[in-house]
Short mmCIF file of C-alpha atoms in Angstrom, two decimals:
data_model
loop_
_atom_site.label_atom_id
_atom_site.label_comp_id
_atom_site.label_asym_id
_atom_site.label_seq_id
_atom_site.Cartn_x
_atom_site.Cartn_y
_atom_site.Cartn_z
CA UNK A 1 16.63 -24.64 27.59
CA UNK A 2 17.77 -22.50 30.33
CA UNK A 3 16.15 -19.13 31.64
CA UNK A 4 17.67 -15.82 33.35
CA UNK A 5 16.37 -13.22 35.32
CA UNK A 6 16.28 -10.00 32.95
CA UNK A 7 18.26 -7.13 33.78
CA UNK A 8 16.71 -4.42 32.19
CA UNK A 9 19.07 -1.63 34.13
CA UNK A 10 21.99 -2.76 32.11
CA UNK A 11 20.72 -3.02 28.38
CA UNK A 12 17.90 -0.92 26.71
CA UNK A 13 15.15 -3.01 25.53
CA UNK A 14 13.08 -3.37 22.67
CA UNK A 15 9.42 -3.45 23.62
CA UNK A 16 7.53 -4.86 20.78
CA UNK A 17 5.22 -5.80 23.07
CA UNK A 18 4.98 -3.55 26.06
CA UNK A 19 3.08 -5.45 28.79
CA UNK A 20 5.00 -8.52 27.44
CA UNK A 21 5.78 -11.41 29.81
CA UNK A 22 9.18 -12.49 28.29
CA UNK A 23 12.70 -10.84 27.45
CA UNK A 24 14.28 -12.31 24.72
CA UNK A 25 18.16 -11.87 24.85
CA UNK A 26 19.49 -12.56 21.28
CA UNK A 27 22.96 -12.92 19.58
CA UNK A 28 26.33 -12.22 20.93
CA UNK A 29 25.41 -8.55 21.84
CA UNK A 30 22.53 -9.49 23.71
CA UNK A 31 20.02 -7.88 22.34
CA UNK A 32 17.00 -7.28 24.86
CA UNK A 33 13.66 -7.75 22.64
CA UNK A 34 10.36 -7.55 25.25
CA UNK A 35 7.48 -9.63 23.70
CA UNK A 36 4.28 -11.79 24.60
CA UNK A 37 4.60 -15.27 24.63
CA UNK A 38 0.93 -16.04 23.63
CA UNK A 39 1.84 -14.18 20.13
CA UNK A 40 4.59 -16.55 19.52
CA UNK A 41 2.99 -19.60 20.94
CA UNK A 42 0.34 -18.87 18.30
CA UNK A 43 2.76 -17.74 15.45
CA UNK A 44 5.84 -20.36 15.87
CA UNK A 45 5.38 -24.10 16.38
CA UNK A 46 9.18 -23.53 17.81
CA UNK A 47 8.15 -21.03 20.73
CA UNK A 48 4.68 -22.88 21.24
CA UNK A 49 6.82 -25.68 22.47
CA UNK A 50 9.69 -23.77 24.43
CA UNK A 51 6.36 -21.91 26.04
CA UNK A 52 4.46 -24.90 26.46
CA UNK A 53 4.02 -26.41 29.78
CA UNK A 54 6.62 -29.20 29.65
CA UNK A 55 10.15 -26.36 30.05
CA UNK A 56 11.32 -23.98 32.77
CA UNK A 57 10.87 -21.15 29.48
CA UNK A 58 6.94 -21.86 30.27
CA UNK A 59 6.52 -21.41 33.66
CA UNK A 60 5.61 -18.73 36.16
CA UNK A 61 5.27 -15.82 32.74
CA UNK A 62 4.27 -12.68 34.12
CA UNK A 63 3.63 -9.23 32.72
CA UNK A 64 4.31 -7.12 35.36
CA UNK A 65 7.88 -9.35 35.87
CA UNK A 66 8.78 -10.57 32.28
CA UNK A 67 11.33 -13.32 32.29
CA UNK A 68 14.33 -13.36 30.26
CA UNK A 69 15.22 -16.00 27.99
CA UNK A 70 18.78 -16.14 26.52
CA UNK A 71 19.07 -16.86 22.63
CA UNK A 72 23.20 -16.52 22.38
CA UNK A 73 22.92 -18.60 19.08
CA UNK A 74 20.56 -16.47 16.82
CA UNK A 75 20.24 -13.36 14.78
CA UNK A 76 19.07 -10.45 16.47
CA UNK A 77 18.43 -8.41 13.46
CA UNK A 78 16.37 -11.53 11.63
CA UNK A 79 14.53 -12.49 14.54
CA UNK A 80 13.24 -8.97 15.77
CA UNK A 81 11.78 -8.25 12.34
CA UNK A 82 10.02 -12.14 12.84
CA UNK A 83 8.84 -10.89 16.07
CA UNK A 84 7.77 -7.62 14.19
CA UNK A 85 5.81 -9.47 11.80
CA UNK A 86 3.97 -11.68 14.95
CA UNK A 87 2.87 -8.74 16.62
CA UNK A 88 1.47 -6.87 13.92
CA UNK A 89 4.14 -4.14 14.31
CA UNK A 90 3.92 -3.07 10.24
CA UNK A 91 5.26 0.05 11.22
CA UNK A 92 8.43 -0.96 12.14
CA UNK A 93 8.91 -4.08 9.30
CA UNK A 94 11.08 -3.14 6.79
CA UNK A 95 9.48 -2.52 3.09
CA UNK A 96 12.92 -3.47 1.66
CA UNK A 97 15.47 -6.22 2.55
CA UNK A 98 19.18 -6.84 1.14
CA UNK A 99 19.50 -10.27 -0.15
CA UNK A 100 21.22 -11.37 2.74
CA UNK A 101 19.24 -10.17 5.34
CA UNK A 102 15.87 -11.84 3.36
CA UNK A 103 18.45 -15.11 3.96
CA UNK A 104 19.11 -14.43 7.41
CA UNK A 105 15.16 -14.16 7.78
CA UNK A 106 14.61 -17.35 6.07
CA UNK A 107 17.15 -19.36 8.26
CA UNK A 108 15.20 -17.70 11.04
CA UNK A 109 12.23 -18.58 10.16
CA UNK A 110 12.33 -22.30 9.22
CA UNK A 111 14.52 -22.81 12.48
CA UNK A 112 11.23 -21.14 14.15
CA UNK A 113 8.91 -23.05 12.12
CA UNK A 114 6.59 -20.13 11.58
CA UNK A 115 6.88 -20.25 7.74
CA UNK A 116 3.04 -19.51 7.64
CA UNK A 117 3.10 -16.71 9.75
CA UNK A 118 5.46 -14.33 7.18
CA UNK A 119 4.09 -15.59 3.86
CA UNK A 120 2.55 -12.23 2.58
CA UNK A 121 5.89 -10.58 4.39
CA UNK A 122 8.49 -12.48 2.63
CA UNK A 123 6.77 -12.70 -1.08
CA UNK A 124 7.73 -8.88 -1.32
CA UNK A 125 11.41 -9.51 0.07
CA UNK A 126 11.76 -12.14 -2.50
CA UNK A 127 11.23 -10.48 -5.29
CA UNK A 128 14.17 -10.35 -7.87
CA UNK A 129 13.04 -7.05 -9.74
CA UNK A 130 15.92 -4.76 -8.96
CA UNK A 131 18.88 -7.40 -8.42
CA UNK A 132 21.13 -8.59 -11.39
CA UNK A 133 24.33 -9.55 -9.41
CA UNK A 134 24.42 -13.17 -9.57
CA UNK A 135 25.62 -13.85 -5.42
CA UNK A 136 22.91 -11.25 -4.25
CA UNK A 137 20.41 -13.08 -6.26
CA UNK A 138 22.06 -16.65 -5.32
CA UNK A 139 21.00 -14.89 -1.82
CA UNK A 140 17.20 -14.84 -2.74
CA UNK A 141 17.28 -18.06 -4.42
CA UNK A 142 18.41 -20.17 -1.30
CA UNK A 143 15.71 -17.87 1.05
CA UNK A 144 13.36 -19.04 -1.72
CA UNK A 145 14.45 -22.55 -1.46
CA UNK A 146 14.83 -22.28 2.61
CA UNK A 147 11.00 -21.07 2.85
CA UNK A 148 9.89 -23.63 -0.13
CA UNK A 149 8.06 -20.73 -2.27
CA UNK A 150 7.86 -22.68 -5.16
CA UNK A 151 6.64 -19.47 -7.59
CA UNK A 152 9.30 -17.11 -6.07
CA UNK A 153 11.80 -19.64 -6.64
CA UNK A 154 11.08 -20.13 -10.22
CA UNK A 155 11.07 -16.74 -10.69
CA UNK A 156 14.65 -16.22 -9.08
CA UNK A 157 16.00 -18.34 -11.02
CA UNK A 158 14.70 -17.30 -14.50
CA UNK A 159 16.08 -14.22 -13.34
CA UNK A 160 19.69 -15.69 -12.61
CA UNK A 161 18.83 -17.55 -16.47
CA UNK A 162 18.12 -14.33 -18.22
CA UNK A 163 20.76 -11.67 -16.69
CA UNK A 164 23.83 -13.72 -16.08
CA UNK A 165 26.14 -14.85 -18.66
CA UNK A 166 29.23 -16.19 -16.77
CA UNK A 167 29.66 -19.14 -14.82
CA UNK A 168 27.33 -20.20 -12.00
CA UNK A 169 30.78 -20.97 -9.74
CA UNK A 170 30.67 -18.34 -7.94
CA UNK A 171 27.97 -19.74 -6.05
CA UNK A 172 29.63 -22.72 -4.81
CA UNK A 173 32.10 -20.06 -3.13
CA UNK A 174 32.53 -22.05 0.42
CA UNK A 175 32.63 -18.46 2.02
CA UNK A 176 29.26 -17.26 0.50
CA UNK A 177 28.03 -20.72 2.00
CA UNK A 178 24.84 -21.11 -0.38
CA UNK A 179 25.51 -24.84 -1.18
CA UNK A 180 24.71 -25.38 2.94
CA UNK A 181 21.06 -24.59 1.81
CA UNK A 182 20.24 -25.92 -1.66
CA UNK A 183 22.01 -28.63 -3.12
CA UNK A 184 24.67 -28.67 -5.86
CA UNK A 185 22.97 -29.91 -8.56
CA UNK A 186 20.89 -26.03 -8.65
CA UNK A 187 24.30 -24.87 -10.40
CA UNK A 188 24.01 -28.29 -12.60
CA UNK A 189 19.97 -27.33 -13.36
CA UNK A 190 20.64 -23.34 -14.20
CA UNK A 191 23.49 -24.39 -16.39
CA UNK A 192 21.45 -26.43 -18.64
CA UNK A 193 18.14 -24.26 -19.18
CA UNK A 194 20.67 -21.89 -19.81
CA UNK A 195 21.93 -23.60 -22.83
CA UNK A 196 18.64 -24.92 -23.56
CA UNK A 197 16.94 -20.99 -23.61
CA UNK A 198 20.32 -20.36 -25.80
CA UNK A 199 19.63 -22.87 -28.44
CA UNK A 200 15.80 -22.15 -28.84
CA UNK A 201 16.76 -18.52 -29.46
CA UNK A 202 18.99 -19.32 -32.01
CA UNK A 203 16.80 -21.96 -33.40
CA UNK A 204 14.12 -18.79 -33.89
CA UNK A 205 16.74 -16.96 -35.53
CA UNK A 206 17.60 -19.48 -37.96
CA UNK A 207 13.49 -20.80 -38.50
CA UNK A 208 12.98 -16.89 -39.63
CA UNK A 209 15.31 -17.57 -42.72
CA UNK A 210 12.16 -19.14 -44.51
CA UNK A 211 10.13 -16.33 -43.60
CA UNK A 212 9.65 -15.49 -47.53
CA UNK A 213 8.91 -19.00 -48.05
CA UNK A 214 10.89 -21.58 -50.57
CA UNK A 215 11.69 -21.35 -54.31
CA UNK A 216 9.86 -24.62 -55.23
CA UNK A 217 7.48 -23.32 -57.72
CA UNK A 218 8.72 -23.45 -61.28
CA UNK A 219 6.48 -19.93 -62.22
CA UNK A 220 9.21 -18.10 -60.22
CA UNK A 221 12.00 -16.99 -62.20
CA UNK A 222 13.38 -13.93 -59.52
CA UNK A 223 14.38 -16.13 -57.00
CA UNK A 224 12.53 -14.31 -54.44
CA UNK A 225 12.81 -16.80 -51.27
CA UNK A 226 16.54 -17.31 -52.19
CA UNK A 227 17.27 -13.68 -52.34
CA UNK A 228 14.93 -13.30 -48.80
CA UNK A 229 16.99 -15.59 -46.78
CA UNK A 230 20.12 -14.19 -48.22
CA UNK A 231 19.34 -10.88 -47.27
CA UNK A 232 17.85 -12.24 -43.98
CA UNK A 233 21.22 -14.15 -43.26
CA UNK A 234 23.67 -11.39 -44.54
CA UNK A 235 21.53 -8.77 -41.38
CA UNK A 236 21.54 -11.71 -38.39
CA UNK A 237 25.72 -11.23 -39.37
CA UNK A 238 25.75 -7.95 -39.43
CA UNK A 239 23.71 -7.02 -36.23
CA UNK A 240 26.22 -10.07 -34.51
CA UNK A 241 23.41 -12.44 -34.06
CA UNK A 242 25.17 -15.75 -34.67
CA UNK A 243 25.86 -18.63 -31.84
CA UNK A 244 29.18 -17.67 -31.26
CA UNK A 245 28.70 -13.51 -31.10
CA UNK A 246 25.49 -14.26 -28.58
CA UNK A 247 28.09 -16.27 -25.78
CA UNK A 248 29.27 -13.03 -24.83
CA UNK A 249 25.40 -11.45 -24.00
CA UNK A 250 22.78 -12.45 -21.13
CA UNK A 251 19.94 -13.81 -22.97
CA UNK A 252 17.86 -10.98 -22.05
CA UNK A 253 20.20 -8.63 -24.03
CA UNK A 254 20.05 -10.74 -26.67
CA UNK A 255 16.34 -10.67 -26.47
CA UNK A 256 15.60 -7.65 -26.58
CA UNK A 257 18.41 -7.11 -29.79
CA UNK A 258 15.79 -9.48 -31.57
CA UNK A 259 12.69 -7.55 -30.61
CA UNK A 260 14.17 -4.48 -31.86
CA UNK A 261 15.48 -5.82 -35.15
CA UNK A 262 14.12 -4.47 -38.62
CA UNK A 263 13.20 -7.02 -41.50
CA UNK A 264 16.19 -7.06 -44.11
CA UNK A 265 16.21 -5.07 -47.34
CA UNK A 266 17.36 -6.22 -50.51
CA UNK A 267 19.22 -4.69 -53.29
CA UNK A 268 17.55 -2.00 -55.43
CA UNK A 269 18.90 -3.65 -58.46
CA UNK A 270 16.88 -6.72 -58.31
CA UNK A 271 13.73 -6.76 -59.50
CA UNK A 272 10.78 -9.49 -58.74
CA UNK A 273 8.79 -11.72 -61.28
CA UNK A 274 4.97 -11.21 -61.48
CA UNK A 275 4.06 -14.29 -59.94
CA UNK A 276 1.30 -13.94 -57.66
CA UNK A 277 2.24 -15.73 -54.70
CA UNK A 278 4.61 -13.13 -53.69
CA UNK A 279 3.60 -11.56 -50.64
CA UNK A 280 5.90 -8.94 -48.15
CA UNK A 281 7.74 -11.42 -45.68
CA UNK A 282 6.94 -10.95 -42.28
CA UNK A 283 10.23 -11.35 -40.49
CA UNK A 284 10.18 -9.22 -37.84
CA UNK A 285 6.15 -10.29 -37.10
CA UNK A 286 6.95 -13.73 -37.37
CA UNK A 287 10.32 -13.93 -34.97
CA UNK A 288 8.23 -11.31 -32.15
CA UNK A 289 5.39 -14.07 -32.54
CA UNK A 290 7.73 -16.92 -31.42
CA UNK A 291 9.93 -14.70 -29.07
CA UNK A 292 6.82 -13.58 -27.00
CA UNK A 293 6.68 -17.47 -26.60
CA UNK A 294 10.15 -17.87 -25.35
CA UNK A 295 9.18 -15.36 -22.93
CA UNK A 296 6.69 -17.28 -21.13
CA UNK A 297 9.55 -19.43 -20.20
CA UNK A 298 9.65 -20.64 -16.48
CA UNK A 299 12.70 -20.27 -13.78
CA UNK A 300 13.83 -23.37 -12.14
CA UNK A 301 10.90 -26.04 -10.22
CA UNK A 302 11.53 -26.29 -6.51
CA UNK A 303 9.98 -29.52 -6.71
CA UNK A 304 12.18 -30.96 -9.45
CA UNK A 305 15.45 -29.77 -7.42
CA UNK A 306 14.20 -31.22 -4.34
CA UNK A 307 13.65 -35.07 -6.23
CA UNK A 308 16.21 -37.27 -6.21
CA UNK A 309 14.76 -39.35 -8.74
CA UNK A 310 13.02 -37.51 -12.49
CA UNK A 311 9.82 -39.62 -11.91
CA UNK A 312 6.93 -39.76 -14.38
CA UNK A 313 4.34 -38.80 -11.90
CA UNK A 314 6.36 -36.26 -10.40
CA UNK A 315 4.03 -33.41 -8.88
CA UNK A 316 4.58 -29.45 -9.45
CA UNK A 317 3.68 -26.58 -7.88
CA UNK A 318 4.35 -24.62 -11.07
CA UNK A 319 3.85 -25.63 -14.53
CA UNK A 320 6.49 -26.56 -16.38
#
């Protein structure tokens, strides 16, 4: 770790911390960032180190002479909102983040090891609310997975389970360069509860054929189940419900086709028996009933991913 003397005629600089002893000079451009080296000593297990009393970095720190410290290496944009965030500077930390930039904060901040020190920062950048493209939110995912936040994961990937309804390829792209952060197998993992999430839905489709219950009393003589279910069957076609018709739709589209579904009718020329069992079918009640289940459905466990082995006494962060 080598020092510099600071040139402050040549460069603006950044004063974070005005009366700061140290000059950070980041990236390629050189970036002059002025901070105190007791902030990041206390926020960054990194800096506490590089400031500690064992390297050049550490010695002879003076506010009235700051000493400049070259960082050629890292990101000028990530690390100034880190050093933002250590100094207390919430006026001047972004509310907002692109995907990439929350990844280029991530990298940042595991390299720095001050993790702890942004954890009420970052759980706003990591949120997934307004993203749908799968790369952006392939971004958050692998910042979640980078800063191991276990719920905001989870939630990042439901999200990538519930709006996407190509293949997950994309994100093995070697130029978008996810797969250098979380391992292959993710791709593997949102695959399958993908297919799984399919098959339950269509599984609640097909249980809500019996929602008029089953011709096996011999006092019925209308047929009234029978003529339920065909009615039932004859609408999940027309409304383009089936396995096949549903490969086409994010499972969030098809959701919210099935929440807005009306109970079939049947033909006025039919008329019921009088036997007293008959009772409206609830459908629609029914299906919402076991769809607001499904939706209690969980994203992807950090934990899991991170085994190399599915072992019985396996511990999670979030239930699953």
């Amino acid at each position: 770790m080598a020092t510099e003397n600071s040139d402050q005629s040549s460069t603006s600089v950044t004063e974070i911390a005005k009366n700061g002893d140290i000059i950070l000079v980041v990236g390629p451009h050189k970036k002059k960032i002025q901070v105190c080296s007791t902030v990041l000593k206390n926020a960054s297990k990194y800096f506490n180190a590089m400031f500690g009393p064992h390297f050049a970095e550490g010695q002879d720190l003076h506010g009235d002479s700051p000493k400049g410290i070259p960082m050629p290496d890292d990101d000028a944009n990530a690390l100034e909102i880190l050093l933002n965030i250590f100094h207390l500077r919430n006026d001047d930390v972004p509310e907002t983040l692109g995907p990439t930039e929350v990844l280029d904060v991530a990298v940042a901040a595991d390299k720095f090891d001050c993790i702890v020190a942004i954890k009420h920062a970052i759980r706003l950048w990591l949120n997934p609310g307004e993203f749908q493209d799968i790369v952006e939110l392939g971004h958050l995912m692998a910042a979640a997975y980078r800063l191991d936040n276990a719920r905001a994961f989870s939630e990042i990937t439901l999200a990538m389970i519930l709006l996407h309804k190509d293949s997950y390829l994309p994100l093995a792209d070697e130029d978008i360069g996810l797969l250098e952060i979380v391992p292959w197998k993710v791709i593997c993992f949102l695959e399958e509860r993908r297919s799984r999430m399919r098959v339950e839905l269509q599984q609640i489709l097909l249980d809500g054929e019996r929602g008029a219950g089953t011709d096996d009393d011999r006092r019925c003589s209308c047929s009234w189940s029978s003529r339920h279910s065909s009615a039932y069957m004859e609408l999940l076609r027309t409304k383009r419900s089936g396995p096949l018709q549903t490969l086409d739709t994010t499972i969030s589209e098809v959701l919210e086709k099935l929440e807005n579904m009306d109970d079939p009718t049947i033909s006025r020329e039919w008329d019921p028996c009088d036997y007293r069992w008959h009772t409206d079918p609830k459908f629609k009640r029914m299906r919402n009933w076991r769809l607001n289940d499904f939706k209690k459905s969980k994203g992807l466990c950090i934990d899991c991913v991170r085994s190399s082995t599915v072992a019985a006494r396996q511990i999670c962060r979030i239930e699953h």
